[in-house]
Amino acid sequence: MRPLMIAACFALTTVASVASAQEAAQATPAPAATAATAIKGNADNGRQLTYTCQGCHGVTGYKNAYPNYHVPKIGGQSAEYLTSALTEYKKGARKHPTMQAQSQSFSDQDIADIAAFLSTLK
């Protein structure tokens, strides 16, 4: 099962990278805001950081194995919403074990970068 997930993540990251490169010339990422200060997100760095996100959020119609629910599409959401959501997971205000674990590894700059990249996707 693990090799299949890794292969799926790799394939989705490749597709997202190609799509991102095509859209990068057309879209300027919006700066992400935090409670303390506004941090400008770097979409290129965000693209590198989202490789694990694509494994769940990049599969159309994908349902998480435990608990069983629909995984939301995050590509194209506003940078502000994505920054807020990741920050809330990191602080424990939003409850989802996988998302809380993922967000713990991100700095505020990482979150801004991820939000900048994902907000450019369609």
Steps between C-alpha positions, in 0.01 A plus 500: 500500500784741586673475159167572332452818706854614426449440129169688509662792683782511247262492204279772644794719588627472143158595360469787746848626411418508129169675563668744736768589247233579243302714742798672663532746214134595534449517876673698769469333840323702768693566819396287796418667830565382852371645825831673579620626161436443134739245352538497124470149365737358239301278262814331363601387848137408573495269200794309653327478838167367371625162381335327797176698462440367150477142628159568652381839375606455139295189422155579359230322699753357745368385835724467800531147640464599867269654582311456176406842363545709189836679488448863393663650194746767611636616165355838410389593852596849614842545658335655805275199555784251453727693736226515761417129471862381522569733792192372684609138445848588626358663816253216557190713443399271212488132582633251247796283605665482157463872429619591849809281456572644154460861611731458800796472266424833326632841600282808449700570182440144379125543555504829306694335218263202484197733497657713226556196280169322559301820443638517144367156405165451329 
